[in-house]
CSV table of C-alpha atoms in Angstrom, one decimal:
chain,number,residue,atom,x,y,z
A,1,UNK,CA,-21.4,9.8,50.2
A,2,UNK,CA,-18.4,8.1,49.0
A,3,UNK,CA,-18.8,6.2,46.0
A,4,UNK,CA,-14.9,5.0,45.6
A,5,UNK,CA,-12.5,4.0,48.4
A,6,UNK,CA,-8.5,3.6,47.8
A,7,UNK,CA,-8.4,-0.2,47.3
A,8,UNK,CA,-11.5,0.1,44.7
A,9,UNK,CA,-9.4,2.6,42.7
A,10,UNK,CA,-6.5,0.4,43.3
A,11,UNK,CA,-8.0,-2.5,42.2
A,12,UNK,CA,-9.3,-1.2,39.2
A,13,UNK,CA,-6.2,0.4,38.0
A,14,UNK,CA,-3.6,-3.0,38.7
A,15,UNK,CA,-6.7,-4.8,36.4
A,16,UNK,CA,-6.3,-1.8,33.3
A,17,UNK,CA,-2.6,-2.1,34.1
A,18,UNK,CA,-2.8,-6.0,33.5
A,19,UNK,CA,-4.7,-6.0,30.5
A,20,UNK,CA,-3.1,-3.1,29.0
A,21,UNK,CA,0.1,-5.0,29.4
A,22,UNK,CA,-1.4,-8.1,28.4
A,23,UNK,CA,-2.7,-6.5,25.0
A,24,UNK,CA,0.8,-5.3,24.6
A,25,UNK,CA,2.3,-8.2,25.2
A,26,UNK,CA,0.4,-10.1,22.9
A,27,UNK,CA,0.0,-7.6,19.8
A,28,UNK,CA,4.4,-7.5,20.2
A,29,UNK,CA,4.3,-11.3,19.9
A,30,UNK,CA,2.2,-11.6,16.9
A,31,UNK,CA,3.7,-9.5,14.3
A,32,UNK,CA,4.8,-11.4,11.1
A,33,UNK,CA,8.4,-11.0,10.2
A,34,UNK,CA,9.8,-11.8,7.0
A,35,UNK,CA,13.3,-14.5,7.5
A,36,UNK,CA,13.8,-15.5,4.2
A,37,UNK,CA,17.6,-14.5,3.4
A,38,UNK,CA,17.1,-14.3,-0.5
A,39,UNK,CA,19.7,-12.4,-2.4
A,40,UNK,CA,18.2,-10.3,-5.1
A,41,UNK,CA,21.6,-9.5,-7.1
A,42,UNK,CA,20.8,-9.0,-10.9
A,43,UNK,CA,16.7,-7.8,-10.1
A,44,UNK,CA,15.2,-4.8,-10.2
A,45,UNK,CA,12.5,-3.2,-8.2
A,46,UNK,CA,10.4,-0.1,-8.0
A,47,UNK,CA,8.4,1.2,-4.9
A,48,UNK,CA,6.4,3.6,-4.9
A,49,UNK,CA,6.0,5.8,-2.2
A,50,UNK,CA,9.9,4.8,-1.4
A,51,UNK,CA,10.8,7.9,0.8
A,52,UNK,CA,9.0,7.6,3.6
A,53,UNK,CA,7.8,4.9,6.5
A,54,UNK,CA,7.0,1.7,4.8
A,55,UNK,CA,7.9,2.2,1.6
A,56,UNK,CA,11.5,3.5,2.6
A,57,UNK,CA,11.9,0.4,5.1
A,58,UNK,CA,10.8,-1.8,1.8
A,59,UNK,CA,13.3,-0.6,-0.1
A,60,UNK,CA,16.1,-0.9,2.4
A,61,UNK,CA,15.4,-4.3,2.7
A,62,UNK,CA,15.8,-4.9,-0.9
A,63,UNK,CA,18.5,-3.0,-1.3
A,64,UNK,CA,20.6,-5.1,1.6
A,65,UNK,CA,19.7,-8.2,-0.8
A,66,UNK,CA,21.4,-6.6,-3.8
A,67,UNK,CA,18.9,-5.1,-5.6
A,68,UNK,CA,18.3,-2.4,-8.1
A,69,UNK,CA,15.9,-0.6,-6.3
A,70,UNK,CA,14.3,2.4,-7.9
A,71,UNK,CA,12.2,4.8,-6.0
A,72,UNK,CA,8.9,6.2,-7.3
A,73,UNK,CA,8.2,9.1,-5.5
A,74,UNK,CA,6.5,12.4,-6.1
A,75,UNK,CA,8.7,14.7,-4.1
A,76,UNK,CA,12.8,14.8,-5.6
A,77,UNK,CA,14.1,16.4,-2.5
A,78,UNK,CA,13.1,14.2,-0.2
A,79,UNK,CA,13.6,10.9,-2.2
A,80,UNK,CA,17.0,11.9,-2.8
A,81,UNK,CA,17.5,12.3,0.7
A,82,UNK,CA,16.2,8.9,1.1
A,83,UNK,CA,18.5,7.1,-1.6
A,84,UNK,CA,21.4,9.0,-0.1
A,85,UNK,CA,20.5,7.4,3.1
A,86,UNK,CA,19.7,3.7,1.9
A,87,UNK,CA,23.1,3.5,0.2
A,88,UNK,CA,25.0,4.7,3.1
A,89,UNK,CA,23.0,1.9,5.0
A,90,UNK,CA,23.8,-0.6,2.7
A,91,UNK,CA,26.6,0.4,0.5
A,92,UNK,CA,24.2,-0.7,-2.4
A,93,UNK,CA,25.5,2.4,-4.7
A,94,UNK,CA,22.2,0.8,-7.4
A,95,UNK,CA,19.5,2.8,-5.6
A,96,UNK,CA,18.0,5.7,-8.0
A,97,UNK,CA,15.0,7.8,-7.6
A,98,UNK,CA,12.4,8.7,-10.3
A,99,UNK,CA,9.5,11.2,-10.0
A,100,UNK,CA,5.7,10.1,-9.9
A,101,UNK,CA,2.9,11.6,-9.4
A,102,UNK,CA,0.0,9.3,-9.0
A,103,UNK,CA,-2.4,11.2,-9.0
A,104,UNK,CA,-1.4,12.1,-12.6
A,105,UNK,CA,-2.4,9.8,-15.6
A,106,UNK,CA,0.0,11.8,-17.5
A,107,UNK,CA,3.2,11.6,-14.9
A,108,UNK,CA,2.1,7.9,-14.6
A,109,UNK,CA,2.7,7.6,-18.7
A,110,UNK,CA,5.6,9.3,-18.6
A,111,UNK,CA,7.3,7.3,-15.7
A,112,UNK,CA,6.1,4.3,-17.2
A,113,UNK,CA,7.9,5.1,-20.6
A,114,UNK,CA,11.1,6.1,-19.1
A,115,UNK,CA,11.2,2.6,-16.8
A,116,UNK,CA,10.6,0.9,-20.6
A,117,UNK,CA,13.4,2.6,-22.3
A,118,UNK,CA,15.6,2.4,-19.6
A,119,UNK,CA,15.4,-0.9,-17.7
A,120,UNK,CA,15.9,-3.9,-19.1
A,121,UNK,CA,13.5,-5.6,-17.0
A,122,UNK,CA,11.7,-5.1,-14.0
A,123,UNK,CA,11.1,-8.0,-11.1
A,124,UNK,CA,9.1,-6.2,-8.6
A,125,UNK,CA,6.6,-4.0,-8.2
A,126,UNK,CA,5.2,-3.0,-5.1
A,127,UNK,CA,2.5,-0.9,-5.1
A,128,UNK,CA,3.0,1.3,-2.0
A,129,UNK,CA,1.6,4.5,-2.2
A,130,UNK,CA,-1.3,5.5,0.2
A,131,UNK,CA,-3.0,8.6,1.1
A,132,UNK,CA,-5.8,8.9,4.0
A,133,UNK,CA,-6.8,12.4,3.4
A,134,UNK,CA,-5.7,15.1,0.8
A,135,UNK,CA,-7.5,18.2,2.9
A,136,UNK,CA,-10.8,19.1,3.8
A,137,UNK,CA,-12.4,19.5,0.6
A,138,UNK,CA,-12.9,17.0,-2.5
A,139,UNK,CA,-9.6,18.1,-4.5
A,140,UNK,CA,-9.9,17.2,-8.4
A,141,UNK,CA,-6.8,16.8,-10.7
A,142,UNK,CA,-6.8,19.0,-14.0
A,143,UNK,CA,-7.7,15.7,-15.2
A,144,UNK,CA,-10.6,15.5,-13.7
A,145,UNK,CA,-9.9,12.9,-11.3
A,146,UNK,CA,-10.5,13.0,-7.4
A,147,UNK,CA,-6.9,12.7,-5.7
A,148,UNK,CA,-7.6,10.3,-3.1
A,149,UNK,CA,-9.0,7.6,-5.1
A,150,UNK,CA,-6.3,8.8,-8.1
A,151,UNK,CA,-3.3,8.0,-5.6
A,152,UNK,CA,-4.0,4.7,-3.9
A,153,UNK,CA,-6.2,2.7,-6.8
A,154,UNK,CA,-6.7,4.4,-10.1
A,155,UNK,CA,-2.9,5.4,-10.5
A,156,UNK,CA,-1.9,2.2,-9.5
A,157,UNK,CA,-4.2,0.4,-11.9
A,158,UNK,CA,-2.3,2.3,-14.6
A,159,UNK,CA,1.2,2.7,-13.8
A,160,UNK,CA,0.8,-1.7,-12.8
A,161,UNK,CA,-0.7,-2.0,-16.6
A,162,UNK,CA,1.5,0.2,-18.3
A,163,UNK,CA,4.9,-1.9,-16.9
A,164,UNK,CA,3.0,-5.5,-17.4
A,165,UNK,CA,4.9,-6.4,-20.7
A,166,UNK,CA,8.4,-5.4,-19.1
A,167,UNK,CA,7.2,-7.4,-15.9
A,168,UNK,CA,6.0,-10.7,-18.1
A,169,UNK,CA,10.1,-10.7,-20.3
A,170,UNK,CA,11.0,-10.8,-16.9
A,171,UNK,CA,9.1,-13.6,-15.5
A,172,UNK,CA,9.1,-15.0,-12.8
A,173,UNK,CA,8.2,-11.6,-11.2
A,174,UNK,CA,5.7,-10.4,-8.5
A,175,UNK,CA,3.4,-7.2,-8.4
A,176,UNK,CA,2.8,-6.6,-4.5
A,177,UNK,CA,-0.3,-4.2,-3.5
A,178,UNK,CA,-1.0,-2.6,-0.5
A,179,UNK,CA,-4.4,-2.4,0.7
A,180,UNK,CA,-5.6,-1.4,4.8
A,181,UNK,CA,-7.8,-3.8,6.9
A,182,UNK,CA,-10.4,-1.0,6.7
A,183,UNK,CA,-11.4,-2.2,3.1
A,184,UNK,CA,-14.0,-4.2,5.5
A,185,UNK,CA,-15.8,-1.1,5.6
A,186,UNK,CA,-15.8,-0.4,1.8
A,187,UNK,CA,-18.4,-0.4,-1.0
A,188,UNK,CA,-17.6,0.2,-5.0
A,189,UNK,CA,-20.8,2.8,-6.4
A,190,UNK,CA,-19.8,2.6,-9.7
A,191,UNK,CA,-21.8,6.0,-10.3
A,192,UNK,CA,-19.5,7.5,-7.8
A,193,UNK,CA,-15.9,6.4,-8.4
A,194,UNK,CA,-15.2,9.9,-8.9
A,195,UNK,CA,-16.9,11.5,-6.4
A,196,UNK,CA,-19.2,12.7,-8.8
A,197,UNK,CA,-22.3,12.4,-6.2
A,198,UNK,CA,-21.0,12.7,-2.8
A,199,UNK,CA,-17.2,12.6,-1.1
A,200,UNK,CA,-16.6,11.9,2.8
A,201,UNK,CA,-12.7,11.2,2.9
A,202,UNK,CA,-13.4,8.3,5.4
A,203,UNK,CA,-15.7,6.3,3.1
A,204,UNK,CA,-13.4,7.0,-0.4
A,205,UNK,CA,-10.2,5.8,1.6
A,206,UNK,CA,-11.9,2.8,2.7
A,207,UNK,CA,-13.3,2.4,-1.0
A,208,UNK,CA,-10.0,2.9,-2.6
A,209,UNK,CA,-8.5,-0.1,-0.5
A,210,UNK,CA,-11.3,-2.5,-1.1
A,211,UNK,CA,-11.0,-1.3,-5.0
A,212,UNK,CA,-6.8,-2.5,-4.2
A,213,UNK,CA,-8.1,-5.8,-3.2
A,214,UNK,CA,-10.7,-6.5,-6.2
A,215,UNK,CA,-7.9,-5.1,-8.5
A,216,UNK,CA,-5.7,-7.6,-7.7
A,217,UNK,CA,-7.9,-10.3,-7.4
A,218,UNK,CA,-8.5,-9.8,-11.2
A,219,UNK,CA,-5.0,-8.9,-12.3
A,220,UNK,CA,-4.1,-12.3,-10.8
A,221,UNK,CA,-6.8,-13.9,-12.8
A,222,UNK,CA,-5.5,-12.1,-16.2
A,223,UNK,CA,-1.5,-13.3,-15.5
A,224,UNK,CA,-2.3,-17.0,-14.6
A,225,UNK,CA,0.5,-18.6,-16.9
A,226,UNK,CA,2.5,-15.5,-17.4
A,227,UNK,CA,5.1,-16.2,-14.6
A,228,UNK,CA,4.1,-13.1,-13.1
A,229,UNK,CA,2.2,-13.2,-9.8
A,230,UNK,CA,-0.2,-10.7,-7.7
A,231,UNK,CA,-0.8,-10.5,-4.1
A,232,UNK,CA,-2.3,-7.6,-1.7
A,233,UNK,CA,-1.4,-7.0,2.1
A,234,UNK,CA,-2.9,-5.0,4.9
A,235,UNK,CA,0.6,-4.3,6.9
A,236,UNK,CA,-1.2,-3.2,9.9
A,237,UNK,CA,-1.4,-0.6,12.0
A,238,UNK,CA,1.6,1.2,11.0
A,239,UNK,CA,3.2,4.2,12.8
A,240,UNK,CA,4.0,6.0,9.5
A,241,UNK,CA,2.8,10.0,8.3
A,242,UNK,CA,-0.3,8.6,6.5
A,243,UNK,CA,-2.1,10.2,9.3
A,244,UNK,CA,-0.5,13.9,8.6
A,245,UNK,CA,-3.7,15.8,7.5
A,246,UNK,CA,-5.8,14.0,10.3
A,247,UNK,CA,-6.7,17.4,12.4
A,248,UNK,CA,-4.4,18.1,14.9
A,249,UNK,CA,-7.5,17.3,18.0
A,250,UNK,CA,-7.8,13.9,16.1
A,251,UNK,CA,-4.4,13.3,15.4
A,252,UNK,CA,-2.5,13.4,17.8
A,253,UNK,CA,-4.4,11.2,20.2
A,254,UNK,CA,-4.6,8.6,17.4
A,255,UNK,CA,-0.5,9.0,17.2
A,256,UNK,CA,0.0,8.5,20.7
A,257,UNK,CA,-1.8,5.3,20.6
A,258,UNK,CA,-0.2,4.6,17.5
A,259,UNK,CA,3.3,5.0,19.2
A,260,UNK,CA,2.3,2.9,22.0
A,261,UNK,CA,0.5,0.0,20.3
A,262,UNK,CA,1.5,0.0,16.2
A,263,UNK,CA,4.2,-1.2,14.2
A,264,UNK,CA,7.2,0.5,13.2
A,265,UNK,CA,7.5,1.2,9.7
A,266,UNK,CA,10.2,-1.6,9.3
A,267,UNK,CA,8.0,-3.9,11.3
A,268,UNK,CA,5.4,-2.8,9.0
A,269,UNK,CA,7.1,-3.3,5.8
A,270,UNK,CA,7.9,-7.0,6.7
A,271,UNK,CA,4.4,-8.1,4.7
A,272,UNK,CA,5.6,-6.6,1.5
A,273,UNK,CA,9.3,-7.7,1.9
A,274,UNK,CA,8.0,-11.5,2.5
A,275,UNK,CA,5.5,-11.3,-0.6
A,276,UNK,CA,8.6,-9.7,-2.4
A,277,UNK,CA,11.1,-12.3,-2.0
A,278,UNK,CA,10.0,-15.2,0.1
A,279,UNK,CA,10.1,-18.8,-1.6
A,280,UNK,CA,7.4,-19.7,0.2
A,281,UNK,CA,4.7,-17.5,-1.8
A,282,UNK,CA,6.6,-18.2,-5.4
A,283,UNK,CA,3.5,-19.6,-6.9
A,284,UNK,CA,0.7,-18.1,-5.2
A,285,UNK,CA,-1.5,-15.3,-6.8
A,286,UNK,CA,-4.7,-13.2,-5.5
A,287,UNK,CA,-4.6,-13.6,-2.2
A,288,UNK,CA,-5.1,-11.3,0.6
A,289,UNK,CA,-2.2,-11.8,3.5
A,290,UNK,CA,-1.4,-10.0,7.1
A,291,UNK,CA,1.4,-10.5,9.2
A,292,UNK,CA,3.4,-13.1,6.2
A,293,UNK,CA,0.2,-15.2,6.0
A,294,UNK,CA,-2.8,-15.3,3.9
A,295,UNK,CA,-6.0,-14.1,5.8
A,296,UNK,CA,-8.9,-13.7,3.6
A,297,UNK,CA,-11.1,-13.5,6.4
A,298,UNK,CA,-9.7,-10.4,6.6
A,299,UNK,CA,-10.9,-9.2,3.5
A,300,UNK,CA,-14.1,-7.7,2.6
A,301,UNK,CA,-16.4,-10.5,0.9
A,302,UNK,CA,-17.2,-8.3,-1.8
A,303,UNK,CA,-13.3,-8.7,-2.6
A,304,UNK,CA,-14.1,-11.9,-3.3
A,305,UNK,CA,-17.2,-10.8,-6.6
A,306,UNK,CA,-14.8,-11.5,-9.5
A,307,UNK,CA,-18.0,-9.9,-11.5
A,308,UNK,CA,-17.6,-6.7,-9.6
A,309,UNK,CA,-13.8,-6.9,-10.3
A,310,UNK,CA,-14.1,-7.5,-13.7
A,311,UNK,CA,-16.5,-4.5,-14.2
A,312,UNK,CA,-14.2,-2.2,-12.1
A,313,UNK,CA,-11.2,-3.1,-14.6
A,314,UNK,CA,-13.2,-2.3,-17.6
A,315,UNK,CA,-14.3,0.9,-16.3
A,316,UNK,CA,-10.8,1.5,-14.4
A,317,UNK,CA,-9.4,1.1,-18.2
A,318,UNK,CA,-11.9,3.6,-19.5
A,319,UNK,CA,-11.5,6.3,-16.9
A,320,UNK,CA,-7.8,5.9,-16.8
A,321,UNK,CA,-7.0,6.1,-20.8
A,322,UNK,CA,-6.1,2.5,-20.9
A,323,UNK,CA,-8.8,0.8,-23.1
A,324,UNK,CA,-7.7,3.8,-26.0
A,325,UNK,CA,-4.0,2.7,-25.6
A,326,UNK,CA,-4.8,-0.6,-26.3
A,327,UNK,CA,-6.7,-0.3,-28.9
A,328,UNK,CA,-4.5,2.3,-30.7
């Protein structure tokens, strides 16, 4: 018996046809874009993650407005290659690169110190660096700290705290954090922020971005009448190498979809340019913002516990060294 005639299948692929299109259509037309025109002559920024996808589009931006843009990146050949390729863009020749490993307290410490002793201040910071999966296995640091959660909260917890006093001479100045719309699906076990107990790389990634979120919630509660402000983005669904350790089954379904219905990584980078320079957002602090507005219904409401963010700074300082420098 035939179950489908001609015109059924016909019928059924015009409608996926039309509301493919349609969701196309409509994702295209709702994608936040930065216009300010602000010229950033005489400021300095630093990006982490600067070599690559979002982070590199971030920095060109800046660097067409005039900036001093330094790029924090773990990997010299390839930032290089990046700087070489932003000042040929822009003719900005004030583009330098400067090695970071964020997964290391101690390359952190050392960055940090070299910005101090060599910048005279510092405007920006944005916060860039993320990492979805570091290989199959939990993979500890000779510091004892997991590398997932190291690279996208607990180094920037530190390397934000360490540059604060350069950031506050320089006020008015912005710290900009990237989170991921999957800190929905987060939780903070504080008996587990090192993976002590258990470790799937799903859950720590979406961990790690809520932990952005609550860090910066508190951060802006700590700079209120310092000049400097704090904001976190999710910059959506980004077609960038994040997903480069996905395996190869997964991944390369997930790209194609990603090519066909994601953002560039200059699309995706207009979030972090907007909370960078816009006029608009001058004076605001702790919020959560997608597509160049805020959307805290986007963030987890556990982002919103200033108890558990307080708690997670105290310990974050503990786990991190900071409490001893500040006390020493």
């Amino acid at each position: 018996m035939q179950l489908w005639d001609f015109g059924q299948v016909f019928g059924i692929l015009c409608v996926l046809i039309v509301i493919f299109a349609a969701s196309w259509v409509y994702f295209r037309t709702n994608i936040g874009r930065c216009h300010s025109s602000v010229d950033l002559s005489g400021k300095t920024v630093i990006i982490t993650g600067a070599n690559v996808g979002i982070g590199y589009y971030t920095a060109l931006d800046l660097a067409r407005r005039n900036a001093r843009v330094i790029l924090a990146c773990r990997n010299k050949e390839k930032a290089e290659q990046a700087r070489d390729e932003i000042i040929s863009k822009t003719g900005n020749k004030n583009v330098v690169v400067r090695i970071v490993d964020l997964c290391l307290m101690r390359s952190i410490r050392n960055f940090a110190k070299e910005i101090i002793d060599e910048e005279p201040r510092l405007d920006i910071l944005i916060n860039n660096v993320g990492v979805v999966n570091e290989g199959k296995a939990k993979v500890l640091t000779d510091e004892g700290f997991e590398r997932l959660f190291a690279a996208n909260y607990f180094g920037p917890f530190l390397l934000t705290n360490l540059l604060l006093d350069l950031m506050k001479k320089s006020a008015p100045s912005r710290i900009v954090n990237l989170s991921s719309t999957v800190n929905k699906y987060g939780t903070i076990e504080f008996d587990n922020l090192q993976a002590e107990k258990k470790f799937k790389h799903h859950h720590r990634y979406f961990d790690s971005k809520l932990a952005v979120i609550l860090f910066t919630r508190e951060l802006a509660k700590r700079l209120e009448g310092t000049g400097v402000t704090a904001n976190v983005l999710h910059p959506g669904s980004v077609a960038t190498q994040l997903l480069k350790h996905m395996f190869v089954i997964i991944r390369i379904p997930v790209q194609t979809f990603i090519k066909i219905f994601c953002k560039t990584g200059e699309e995706g980078a207009q979030t972090s340019i907007y909370l960078a320079v816009s006029e608009d957002v001058k004076d605001v602090s702790g919020k959560y913002f997608v597509d160049c507005k805020i959307q805290e219904n986007g963030a987890n409401p556990l982002s919103r516990n200033m108890e558990v963010a307080e708690k997670l700074w105290r310990i974050s300082e503990d786990l991190t060294g900071l409490a001893e420098k500040k006390t020493s």
